[in-house]
XYZ file of C-alpha atoms in Angstrom:
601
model
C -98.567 34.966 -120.724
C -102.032 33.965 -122.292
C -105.359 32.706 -120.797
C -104.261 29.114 -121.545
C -101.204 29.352 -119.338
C -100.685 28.460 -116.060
C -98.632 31.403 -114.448
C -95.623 31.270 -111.513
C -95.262 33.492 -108.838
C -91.774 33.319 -110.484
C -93.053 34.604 -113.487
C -95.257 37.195 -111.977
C -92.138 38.137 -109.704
C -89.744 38.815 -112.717
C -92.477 40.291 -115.023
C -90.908 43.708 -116.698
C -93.533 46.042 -116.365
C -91.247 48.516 -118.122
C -91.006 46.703 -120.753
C -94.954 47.057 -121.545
C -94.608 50.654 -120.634
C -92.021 51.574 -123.305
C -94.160 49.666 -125.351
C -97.188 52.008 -124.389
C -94.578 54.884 -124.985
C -94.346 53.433 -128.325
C -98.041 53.561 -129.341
C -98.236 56.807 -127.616
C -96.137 57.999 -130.123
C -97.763 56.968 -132.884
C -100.899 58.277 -131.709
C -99.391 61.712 -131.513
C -98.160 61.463 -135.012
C -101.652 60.883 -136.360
C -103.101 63.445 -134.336
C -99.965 65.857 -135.403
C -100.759 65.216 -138.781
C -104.648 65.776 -138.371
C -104.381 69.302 -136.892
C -101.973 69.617 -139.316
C -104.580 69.048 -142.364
C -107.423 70.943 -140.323
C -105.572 73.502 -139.651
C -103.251 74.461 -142.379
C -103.994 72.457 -145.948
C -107.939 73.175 -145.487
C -107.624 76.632 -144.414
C -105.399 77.562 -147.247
C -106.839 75.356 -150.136
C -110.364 77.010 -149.180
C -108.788 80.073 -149.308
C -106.847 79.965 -152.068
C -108.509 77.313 -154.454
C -111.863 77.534 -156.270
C -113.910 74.791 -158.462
C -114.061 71.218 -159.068
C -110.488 70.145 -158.222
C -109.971 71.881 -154.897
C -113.568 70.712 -153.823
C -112.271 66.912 -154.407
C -108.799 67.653 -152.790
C -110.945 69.267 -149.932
C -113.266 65.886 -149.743
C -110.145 63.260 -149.458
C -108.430 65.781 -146.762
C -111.272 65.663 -145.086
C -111.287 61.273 -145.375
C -107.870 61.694 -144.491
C -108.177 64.032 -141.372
C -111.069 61.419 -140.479
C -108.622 58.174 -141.103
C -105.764 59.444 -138.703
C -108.055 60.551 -136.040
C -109.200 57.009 -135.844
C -105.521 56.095 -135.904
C -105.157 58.474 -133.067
C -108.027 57.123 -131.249
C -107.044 53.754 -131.408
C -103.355 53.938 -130.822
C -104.426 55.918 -127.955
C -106.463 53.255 -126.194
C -103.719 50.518 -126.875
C -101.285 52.452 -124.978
C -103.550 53.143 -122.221
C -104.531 49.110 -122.266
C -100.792 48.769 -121.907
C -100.048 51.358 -118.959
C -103.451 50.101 -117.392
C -102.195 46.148 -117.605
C -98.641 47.220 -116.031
C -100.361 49.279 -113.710
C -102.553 46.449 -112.033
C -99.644 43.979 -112.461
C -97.177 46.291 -110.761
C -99.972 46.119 -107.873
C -99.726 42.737 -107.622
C -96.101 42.155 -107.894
C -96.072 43.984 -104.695
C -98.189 41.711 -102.886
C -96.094 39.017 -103.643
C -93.144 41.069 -102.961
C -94.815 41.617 -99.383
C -95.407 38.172 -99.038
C -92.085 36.967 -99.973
C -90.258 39.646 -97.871
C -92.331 38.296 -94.864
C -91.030 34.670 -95.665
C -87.105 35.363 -96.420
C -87.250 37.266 -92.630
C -89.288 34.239 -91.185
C -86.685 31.939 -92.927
C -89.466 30.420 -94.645
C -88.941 28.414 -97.788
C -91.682 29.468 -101.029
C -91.731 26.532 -103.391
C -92.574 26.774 -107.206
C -95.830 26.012 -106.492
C -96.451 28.224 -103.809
C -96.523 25.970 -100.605
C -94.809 27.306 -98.036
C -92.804 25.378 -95.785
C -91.624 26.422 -91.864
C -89.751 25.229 -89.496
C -90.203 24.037 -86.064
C -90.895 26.009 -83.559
C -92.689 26.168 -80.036
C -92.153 23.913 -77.683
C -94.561 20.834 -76.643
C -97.824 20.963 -73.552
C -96.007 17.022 -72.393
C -92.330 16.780 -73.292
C -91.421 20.558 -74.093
C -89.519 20.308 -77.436
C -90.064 21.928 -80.210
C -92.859 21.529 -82.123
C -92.686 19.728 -85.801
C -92.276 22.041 -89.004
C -94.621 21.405 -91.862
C -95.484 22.729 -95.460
C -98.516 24.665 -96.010
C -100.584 24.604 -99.222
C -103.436 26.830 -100.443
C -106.888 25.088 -99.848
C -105.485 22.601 -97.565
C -104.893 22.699 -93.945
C -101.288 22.473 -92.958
C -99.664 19.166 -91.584
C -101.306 15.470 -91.605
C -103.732 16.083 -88.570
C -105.490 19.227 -87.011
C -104.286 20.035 -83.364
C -105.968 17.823 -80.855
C -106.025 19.821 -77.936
C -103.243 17.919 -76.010
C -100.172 19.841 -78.350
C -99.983 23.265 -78.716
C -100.124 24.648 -82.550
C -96.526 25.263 -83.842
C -96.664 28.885 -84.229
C -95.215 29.106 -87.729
C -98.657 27.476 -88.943
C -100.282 30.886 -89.342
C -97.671 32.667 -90.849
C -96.710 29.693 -93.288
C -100.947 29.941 -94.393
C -100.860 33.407 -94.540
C -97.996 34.073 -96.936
C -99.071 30.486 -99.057
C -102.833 32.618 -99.508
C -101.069 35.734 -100.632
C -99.076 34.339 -103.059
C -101.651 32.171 -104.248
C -104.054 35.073 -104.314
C -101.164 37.279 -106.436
C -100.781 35.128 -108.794
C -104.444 34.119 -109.800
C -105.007 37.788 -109.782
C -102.257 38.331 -112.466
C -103.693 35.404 -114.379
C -107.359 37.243 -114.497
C -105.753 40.444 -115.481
C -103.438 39.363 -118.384
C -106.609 37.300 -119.275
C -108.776 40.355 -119.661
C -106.006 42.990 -121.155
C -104.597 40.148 -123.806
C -108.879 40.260 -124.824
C -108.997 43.825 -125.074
C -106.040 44.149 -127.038
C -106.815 41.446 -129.272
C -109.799 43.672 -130.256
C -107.990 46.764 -130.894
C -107.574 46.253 -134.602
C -108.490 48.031 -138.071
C -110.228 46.561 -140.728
C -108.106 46.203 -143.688
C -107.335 49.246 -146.463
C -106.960 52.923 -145.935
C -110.538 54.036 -145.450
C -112.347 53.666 -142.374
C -115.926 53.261 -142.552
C -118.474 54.406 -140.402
C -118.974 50.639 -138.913
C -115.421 51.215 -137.797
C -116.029 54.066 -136.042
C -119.167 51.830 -134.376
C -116.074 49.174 -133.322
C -114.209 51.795 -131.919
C -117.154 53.096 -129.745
C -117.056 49.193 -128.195
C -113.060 49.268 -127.866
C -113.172 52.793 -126.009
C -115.919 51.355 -123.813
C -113.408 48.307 -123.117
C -110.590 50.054 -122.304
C -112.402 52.547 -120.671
C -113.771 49.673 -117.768
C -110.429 48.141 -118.259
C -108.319 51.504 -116.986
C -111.241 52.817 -114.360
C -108.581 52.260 -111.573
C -105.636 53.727 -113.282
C -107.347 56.929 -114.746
C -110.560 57.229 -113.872
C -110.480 57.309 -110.546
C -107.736 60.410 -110.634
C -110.680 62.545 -112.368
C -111.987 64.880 -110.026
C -115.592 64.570 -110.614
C -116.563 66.017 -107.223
C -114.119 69.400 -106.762
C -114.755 72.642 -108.033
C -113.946 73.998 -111.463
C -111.177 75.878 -110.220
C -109.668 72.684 -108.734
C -110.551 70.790 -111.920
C -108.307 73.531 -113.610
C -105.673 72.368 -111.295
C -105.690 69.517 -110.921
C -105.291 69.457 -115.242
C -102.371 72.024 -115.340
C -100.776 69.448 -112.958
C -100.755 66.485 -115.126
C -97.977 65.527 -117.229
C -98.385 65.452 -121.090
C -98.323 62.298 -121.063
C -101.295 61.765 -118.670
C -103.081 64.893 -120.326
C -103.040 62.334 -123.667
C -104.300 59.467 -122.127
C -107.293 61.278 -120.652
C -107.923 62.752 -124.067
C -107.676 59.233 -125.838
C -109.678 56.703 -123.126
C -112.265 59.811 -121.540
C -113.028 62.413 -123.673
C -116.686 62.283 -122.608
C -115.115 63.174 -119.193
C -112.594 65.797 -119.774
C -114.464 66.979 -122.739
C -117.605 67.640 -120.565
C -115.725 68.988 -117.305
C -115.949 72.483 -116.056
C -112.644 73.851 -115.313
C -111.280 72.156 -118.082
C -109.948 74.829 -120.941
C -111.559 75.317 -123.927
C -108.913 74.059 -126.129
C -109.003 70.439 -124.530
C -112.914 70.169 -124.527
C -112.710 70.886 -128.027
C -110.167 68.540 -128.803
C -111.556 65.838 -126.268
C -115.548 66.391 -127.717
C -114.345 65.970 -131.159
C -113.303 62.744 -130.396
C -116.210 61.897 -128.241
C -118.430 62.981 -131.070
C -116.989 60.048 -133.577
C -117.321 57.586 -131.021
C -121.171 58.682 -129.924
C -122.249 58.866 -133.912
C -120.374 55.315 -134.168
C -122.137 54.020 -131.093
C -125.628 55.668 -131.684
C -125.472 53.862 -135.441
C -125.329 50.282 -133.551
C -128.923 51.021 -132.386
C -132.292 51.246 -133.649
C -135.217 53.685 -132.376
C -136.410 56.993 -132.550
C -134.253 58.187 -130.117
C -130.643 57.043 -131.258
C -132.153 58.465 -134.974
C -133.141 61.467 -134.474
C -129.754 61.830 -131.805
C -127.770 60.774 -134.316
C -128.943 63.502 -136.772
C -128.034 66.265 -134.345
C -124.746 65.046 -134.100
C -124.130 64.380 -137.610
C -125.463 67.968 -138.322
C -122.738 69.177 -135.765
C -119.864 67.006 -137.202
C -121.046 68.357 -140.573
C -120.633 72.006 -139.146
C -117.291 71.215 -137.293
C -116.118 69.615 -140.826
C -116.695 72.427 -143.103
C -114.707 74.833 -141.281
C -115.947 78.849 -140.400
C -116.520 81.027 -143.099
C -115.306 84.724 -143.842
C -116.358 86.611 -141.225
C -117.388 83.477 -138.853
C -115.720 83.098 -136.168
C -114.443 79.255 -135.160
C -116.183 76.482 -133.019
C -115.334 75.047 -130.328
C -117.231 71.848 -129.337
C -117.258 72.505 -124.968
C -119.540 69.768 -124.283
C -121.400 66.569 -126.359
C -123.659 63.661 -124.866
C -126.222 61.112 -125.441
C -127.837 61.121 -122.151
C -131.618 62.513 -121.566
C -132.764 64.497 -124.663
C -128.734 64.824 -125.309
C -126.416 66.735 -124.565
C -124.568 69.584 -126.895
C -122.335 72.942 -125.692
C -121.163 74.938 -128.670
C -119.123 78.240 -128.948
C -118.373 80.611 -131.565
C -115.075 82.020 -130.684
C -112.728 81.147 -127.717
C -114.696 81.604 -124.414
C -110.918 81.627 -122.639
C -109.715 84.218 -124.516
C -112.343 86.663 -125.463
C -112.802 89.376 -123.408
C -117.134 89.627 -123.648
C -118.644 85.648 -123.563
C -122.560 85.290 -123.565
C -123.743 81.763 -122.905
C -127.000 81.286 -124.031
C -129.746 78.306 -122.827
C -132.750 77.203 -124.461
C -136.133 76.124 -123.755
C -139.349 74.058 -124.155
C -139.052 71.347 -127.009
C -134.726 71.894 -127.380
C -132.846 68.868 -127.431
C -130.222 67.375 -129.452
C -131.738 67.156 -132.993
C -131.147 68.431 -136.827
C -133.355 71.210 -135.296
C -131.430 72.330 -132.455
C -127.971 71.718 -134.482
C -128.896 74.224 -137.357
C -131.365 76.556 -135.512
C -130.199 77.281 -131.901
C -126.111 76.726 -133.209
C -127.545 79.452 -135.527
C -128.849 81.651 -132.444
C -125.419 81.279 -130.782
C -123.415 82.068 -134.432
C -125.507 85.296 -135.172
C -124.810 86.504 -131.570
C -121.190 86.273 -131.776
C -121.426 88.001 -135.272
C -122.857 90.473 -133.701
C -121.325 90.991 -130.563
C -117.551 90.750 -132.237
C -119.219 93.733 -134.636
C -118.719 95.935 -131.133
C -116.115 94.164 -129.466
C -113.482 91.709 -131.872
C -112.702 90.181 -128.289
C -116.229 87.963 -128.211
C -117.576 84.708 -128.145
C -121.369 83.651 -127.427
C -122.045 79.628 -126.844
C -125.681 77.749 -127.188
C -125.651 75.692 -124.004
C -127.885 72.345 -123.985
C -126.947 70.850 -120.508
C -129.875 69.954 -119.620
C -133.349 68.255 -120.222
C -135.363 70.764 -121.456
C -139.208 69.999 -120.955
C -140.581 68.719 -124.569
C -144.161 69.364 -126.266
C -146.979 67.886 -124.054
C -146.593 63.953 -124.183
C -147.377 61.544 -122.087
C -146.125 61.332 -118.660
C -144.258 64.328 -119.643
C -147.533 66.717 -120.534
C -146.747 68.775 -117.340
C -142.804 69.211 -117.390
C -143.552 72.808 -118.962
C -145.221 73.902 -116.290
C -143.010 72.816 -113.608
C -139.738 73.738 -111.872
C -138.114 70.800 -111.698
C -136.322 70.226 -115.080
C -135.432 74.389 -114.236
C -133.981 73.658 -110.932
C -131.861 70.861 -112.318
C -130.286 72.565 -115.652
C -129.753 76.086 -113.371
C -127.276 73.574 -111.132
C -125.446 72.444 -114.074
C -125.645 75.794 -115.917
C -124.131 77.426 -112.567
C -121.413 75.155 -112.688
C -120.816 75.253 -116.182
C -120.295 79.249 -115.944
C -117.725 78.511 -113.007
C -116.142 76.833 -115.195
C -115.823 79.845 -117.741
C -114.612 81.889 -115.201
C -112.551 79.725 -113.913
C -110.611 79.157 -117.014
C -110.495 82.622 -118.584
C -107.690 84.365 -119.041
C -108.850 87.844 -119.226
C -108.124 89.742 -115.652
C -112.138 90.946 -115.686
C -113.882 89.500 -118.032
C -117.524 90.320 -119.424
C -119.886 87.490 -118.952
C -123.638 87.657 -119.767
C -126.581 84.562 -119.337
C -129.060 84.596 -121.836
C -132.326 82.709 -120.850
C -134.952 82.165 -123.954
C -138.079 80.515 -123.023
C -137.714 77.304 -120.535
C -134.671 78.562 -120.399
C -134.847 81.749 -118.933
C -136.521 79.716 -115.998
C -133.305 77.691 -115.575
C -130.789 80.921 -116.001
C -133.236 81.949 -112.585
C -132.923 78.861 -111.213
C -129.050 79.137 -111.484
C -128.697 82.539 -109.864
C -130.165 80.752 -106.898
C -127.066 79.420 -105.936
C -124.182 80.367 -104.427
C -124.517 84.207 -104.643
C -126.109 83.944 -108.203
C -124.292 82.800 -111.160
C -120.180 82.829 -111.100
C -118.693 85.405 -113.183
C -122.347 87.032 -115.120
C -122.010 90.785 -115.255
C -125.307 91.005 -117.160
C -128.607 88.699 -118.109
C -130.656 88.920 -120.835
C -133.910 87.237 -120.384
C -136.379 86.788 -124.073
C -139.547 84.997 -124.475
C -139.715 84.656 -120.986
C -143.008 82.881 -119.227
C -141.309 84.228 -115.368
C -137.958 83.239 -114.190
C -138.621 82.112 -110.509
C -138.042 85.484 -108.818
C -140.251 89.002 -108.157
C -137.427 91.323 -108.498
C -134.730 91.866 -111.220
C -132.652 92.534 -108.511
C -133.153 88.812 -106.685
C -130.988 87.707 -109.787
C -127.547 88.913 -108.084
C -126.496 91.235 -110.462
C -128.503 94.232 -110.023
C -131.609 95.296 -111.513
C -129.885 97.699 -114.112
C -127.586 94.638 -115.211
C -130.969 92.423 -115.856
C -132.539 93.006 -119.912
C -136.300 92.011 -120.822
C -137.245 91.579 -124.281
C -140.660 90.557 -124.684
C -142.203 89.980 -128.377
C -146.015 92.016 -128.732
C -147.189 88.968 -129.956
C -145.135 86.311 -128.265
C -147.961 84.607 -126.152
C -145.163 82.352 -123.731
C -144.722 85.577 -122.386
C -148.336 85.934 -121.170
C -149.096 83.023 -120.175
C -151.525 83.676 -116.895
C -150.328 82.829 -113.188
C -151.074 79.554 -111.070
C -153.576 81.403 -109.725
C -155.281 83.056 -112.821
C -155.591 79.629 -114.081
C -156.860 77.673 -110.716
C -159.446 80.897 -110.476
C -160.251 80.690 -114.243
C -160.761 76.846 -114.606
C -163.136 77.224 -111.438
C -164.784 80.284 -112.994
C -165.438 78.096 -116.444
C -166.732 75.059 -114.865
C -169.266 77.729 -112.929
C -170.187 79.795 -115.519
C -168.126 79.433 -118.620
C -166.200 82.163 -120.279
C -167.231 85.148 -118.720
C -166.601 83.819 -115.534
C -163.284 82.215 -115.900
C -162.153 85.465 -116.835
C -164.174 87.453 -113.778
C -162.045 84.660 -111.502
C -158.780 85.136 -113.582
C -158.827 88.968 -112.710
C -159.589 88.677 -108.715
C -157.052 85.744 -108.363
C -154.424 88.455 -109.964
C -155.461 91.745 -109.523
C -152.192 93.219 -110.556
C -152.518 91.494 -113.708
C -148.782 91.802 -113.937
C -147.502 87.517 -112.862
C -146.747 84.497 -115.495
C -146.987 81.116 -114.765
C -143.130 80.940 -113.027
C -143.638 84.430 -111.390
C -143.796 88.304 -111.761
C -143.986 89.229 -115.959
C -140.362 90.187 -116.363
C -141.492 92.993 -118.708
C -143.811 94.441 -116.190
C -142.519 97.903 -114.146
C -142.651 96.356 -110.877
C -140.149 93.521 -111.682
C -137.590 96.344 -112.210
C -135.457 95.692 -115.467
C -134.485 97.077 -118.452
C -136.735 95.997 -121.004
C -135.408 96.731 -125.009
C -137.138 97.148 -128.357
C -137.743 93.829 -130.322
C -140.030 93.565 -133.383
C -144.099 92.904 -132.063
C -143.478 89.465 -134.162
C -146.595 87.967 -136.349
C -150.187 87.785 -134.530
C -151.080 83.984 -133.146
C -153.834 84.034 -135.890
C -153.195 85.163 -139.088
C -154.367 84.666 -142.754
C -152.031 81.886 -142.699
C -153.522 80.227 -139.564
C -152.111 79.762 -136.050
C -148.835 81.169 -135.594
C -146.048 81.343 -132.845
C -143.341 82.514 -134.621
C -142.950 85.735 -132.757
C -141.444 83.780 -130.175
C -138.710 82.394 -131.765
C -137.237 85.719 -134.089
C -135.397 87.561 -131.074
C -131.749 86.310 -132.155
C -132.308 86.401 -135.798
C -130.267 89.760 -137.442
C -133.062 88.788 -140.688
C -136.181 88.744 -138.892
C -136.210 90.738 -135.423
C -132.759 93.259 -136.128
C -133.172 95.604 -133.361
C -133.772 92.793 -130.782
C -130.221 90.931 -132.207
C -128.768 93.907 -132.227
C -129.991 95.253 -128.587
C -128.817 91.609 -127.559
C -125.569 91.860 -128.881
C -125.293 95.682 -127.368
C -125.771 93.711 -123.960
C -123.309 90.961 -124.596
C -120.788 93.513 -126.067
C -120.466 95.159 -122.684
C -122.341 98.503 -124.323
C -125.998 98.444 -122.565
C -126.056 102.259 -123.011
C -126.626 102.090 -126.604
C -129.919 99.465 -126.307
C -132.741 100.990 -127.584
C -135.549 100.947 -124.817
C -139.187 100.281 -124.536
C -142.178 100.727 -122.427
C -142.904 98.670 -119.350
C -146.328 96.501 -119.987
């Protein structure tokens, strides 16, 4: 059938779905192969040429495995969405083929006759208002009122006339239904094609963004609709460990932004579903201009580039659990198996993080030298950088206030306390070891996330640094006890005394009434205690109750250099601020008796 054609209910009737599925089946296949031989290259020639092979040669055998790796995933990607365009185009036919199967049923029992071009004729039936015999039989068309002459009012309607209409509309409807959809499936598939040669440029990669897109619209009621976007993550894990392999491969190949970014869904898939979603994002992000897609598309090159060159002795690997362009982007990284490990920290970030060159070589660094650390106590450890949410950015704009608000806090805790569900739902470790690690912004949004549900599924232990308040009074109004809660607070670090609400109401007053000295008078009576940040009681202080540890007092804010706010960015670097990466990894290790304390402000 094409768009030119002018389709039969006989042709729609005798259609051979099958026959497209096997075909499917076929590209399935071939998709499988590719991706086969991709792990295959990733996961065997790499590893062993880097570890066996030195110098010029193995660096350009290392360079065309990589092109070749990158060549059959795009084979794999697009061999997957042909045999999903396939299974989707039976799919919607099969649907239809039973309408007209309905509708022809109805007419065989009625002993109605179905002509090839779908009138229906009936017989008569009824009897007449004057003489009593039966009424006339007739042929009904679509768009046209059965018989020469509508009923007058003297002779009752022959009774057929209604059921003749109905069954003429639904095979009428049917078939121009099948027409539309082997219309739109023959222009998908027409598009899903390679340029010519063996290498596949990144413009190619840009097309195959557009054909996922395609398919994607093209298959929402045969897959997409199956994703349970709504259940929990322990139903999500379900509902995937209930799918066949076959359906578990389509998902991959049309949605991996879905399944990649789905809590519940095992680490293992995400990876292998965000690695794919990656190509197509840097492909689609390259067919736009701005700021925005740039500097986006630098984060995620900076990633790929990461992913691409493979862990080195004494790393361990990455898994990509989460990728996306939406907001200030979207990027979930781990260092080591989170469903495997016995300890997993999940770290979130704060003001100015999103997805960047920045964030993709400093905070993936943050997340890398805690699972170094941590796997020094415990082999059995993994520690993720999670960016799932809009952090608030430098002042800008309509967005000058987000750091001092909630809202952007209350958001990301939602999705980090789902995201940790997830963890634990997918774990395989019968008790696992699970700390939150809030820096900055972020340790607002790990507070927001204990909020919910009886605080945050699966944490044993958080870790709160650079903190400017997390929301609560009391260590112990984070759910896991106040001995399981860990403050470390930088001398120098200035987010984490940053005055109250009320110090700064009382202080702006105080300046506009008598300048300096009595903003500061003001400051002190609005906050007697002296001991509250801007989002609540000063972690660090005695009466919020945790267990604050030693980290380095970090450079002043005014130096010989100039201004300076370094010291609140060193507390996960082993280089600049040891004991505080080390007393972090203690915590995340499971081993908080061996943190070296300090003194409550």
């Amino acid at each position: 059938m094409t768009a030119a054609s002018r389709l039969t209910w006989a042709q729609l009737r005798d259609l051979k779905c099958a026959e497209l599925e096997g075909a499917a089946d076929g590209w399935g296949k071939a998709s499988n192969r590719a991706d086969a031989g991709r792990d295959r290259i990733e996961k065997q020639l790499l590893t062993g040429l880097r570890e066996t092979q030195q110098g010029a040669a193995a660096d350009a055998a290392v360079g065309r495995l990589r092109r070749m790796s990158r060549n059959l995933q795009y084979v794999y990607t697009e061999c997957g969405l042909v045999r999903t365009a396939l299974n989707s185009l039976a799919h919607e036919m099969k649907a239809q083929q039973r309408v007209l199967r309905e509708a022809l049923d109805d007419a065989e029992a009625l002993r109605f006759t179905v002509h090839a071009d779908g009138s229906v004729t009936y017989p008569e039936a009824g009897e007449g208002l004057i003489d009593g015999k039966p009424l006339v039989g007739g042929t009904a068309s679509v768009g046209t009122a059965p018989g020469l002459l509508p009923p007058s009012g003297l002779v009752a309607p022959n009774p057929n006339v209604a059921k003749a209409q109905d069954i003429a509309d639904r095979v009428a409807k049917a078939v121009r239904t099948a027409a539309e959809i082997d219309w739109r499936f023959a222009r998908i598939l027409r598009k899903l094609k390679a340029e010519e040669g063996l290498k596949v440029p990144d413009r190619t990669w840009t097309d195959a963004a557009g054909d996922a897109a395609a398919v994607r619209d093209a298959a929402r009621g045969y897959l997409k609709s199956g994703i349970p976007l709504e259940a929990s993550p322990t139903a999500r894990r379900e509902w995937w460990a209930g799918l066949t392999d076959e359906q578990r491969e389509e998902y991959l190949a049309v949605y991996p932004d879905q399944i990649g970014n789905l809590d519940g869904i095992p680490a293992l898939v995400r990876d292998t579903a965000n690695r794919d979603n990656l190509q197509l994002l840097i492909g689609k992000l390259e067919g736009h201009d701005g700021e925005r897609a740039e500097t986006q598309l630098a984060g995620l090159r900076e990633i790929d580039r990461q992913l691409q060159a493979g862990r080195r002795p004494g790393e361990p690997p990455m898994y990509l659990l989460g990728i996306g362009d939406e907001g200030n982007g979207r990027a979930i990284v781990s260092f080591g198996n989170p469903d495997t490990s016995r300890n997993v920290a999940a770290y979130v970030p704060g003001l100015n993080t999103s997805l960047d060159k920045e964030f993709a070589e400093g905070d993936l660094k943050r997340a890398r030298d805690t699972a170094i650390g941590t796997r020094y106590y415990d082999s059995s450890s993994a520690a993720i950088v999670w960016l799932g949410y809009d952090a608030p950015q430098s002042p800008d704009g309509l967005h000058s206030l987000d750091v001092m608000r909630d809202e952007r806090a209350e958001r990301g805790g939602y999705s980090f306390h789902q995201f940790m569900g997830g963890l634990s739902a997918t774990n395989e470790n019968k008790d696992p070891h699970m700390t939150a690690i809030g820096h900055s912004y972020g340790s607002r949004t790990v507070g927001a996330a204990t909020q919910h549900s009886e605080g945050i599924p699966g944490v044993d232990d958080i870790v709160l640094v650079g903190s400017p308040g997390v929301g609560v009074d009391r260590a112990e109004d984070l759910g896991v006890g106040r001995d399981h809660v860990f403050v470390g607070a930088a001398e120098n670090d200035v987010v984490t005394k940053l005055p109250s609400k009320q110090q700064s109401a009382a202080g702006a007053v105080g300046w506009a009434a008598a300048g300096p000295a009595g903003a500061f008078l003001l400051g002190e009576v609005a906050d007697q205690r002296d001991d509250d940040l801007w989002f609540g009681r000063d972690p660090a202080s005695k009466s919020f109750g945790a267990r604050r540890f030693e980290v380095d007092e970090g450079p002043r804010l005014v130096g010989a250099d100039g201004v300076s706010i370094d010291a609140h960015s060193r507390y996960f670097d082993p280089n600049r601020d040891a004991v505080s990466a080390n007393n972090i990894a203690l915590v995340a290790a499971g081993r908080p008796g061996k943190i070296k304390a300090e003194e409550y402000r």
